[in-house]
Coordinates of C-alpha atoms in Angstrom, one line a residue:
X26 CA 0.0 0.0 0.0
X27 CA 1.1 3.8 -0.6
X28 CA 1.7 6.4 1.9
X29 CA -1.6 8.2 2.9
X30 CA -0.9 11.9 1.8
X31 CA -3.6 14.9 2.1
X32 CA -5.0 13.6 -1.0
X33 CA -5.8 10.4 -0.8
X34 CA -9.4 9.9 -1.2
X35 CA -11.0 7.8 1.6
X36 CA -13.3 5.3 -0.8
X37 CA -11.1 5.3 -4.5
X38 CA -7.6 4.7 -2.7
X39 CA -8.3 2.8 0.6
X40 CA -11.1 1.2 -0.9
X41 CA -13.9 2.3 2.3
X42 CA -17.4 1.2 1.4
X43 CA -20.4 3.4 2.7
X44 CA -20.3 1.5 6.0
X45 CA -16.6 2.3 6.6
X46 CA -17.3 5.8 6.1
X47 CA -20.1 5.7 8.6
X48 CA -17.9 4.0 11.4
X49 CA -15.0 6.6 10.3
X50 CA -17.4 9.5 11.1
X51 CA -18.9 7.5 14.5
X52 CA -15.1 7.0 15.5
X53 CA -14.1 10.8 14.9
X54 CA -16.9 12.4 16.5
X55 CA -16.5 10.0 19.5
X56 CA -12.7 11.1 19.6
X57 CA -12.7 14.5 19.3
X58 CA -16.1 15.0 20.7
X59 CA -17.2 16.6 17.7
X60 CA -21.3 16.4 15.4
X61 CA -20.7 15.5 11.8
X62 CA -24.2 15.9 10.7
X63 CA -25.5 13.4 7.6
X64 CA -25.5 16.0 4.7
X65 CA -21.8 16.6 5.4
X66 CA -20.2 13.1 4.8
X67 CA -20.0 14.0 1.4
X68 CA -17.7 16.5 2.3
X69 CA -14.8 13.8 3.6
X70 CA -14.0 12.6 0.5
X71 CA -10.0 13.0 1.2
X72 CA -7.7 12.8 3.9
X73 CA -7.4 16.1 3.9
X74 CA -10.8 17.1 3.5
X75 CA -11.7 15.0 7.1
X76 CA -8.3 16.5 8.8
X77 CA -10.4 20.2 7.7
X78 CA -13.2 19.6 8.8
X79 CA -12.6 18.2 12.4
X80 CA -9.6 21.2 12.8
X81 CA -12.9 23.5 12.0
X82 CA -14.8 21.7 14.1
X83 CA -12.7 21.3 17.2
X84 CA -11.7 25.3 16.7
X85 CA -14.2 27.3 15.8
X86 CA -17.8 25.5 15.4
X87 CA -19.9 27.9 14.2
X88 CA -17.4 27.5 11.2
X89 CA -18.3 24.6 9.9
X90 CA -18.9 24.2 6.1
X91 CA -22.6 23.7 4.9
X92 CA -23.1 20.9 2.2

């Protein structure tokens, strides 16, 4: 496998279905104590896109993108 770099798109490269996506999402808003509402999952389509939106998220709330 290749080194995971900003790009790296969460279901083309690694090859997550819808389900892994889900648990992804369950997992990062149980870590960082964050809401990831429905209509933004299809905002996490990269590495970098996820690592974005929980920095917004964690920093500054009222921030976050809308979908």
């Amino acid at each position: 496998m290749s080194a995971i770099t900003p790009d790296t798109h969460l279901v083309r490269d690694l090859g997550l279905d819808s389900l892994d996506v889900v648990d992804l999402i369950m997992q990062l808003e149980q870590t960082f104590g964050i809401r990831i509402p429905d209509q933004d999952y299809s905002l996490l389509g990269t590495f970098q896109d996820v690592v974005s939106y929980v920095h917004v998220a964690t920093t500054s709330p009222r921030e976050l993108p809308v979908a």
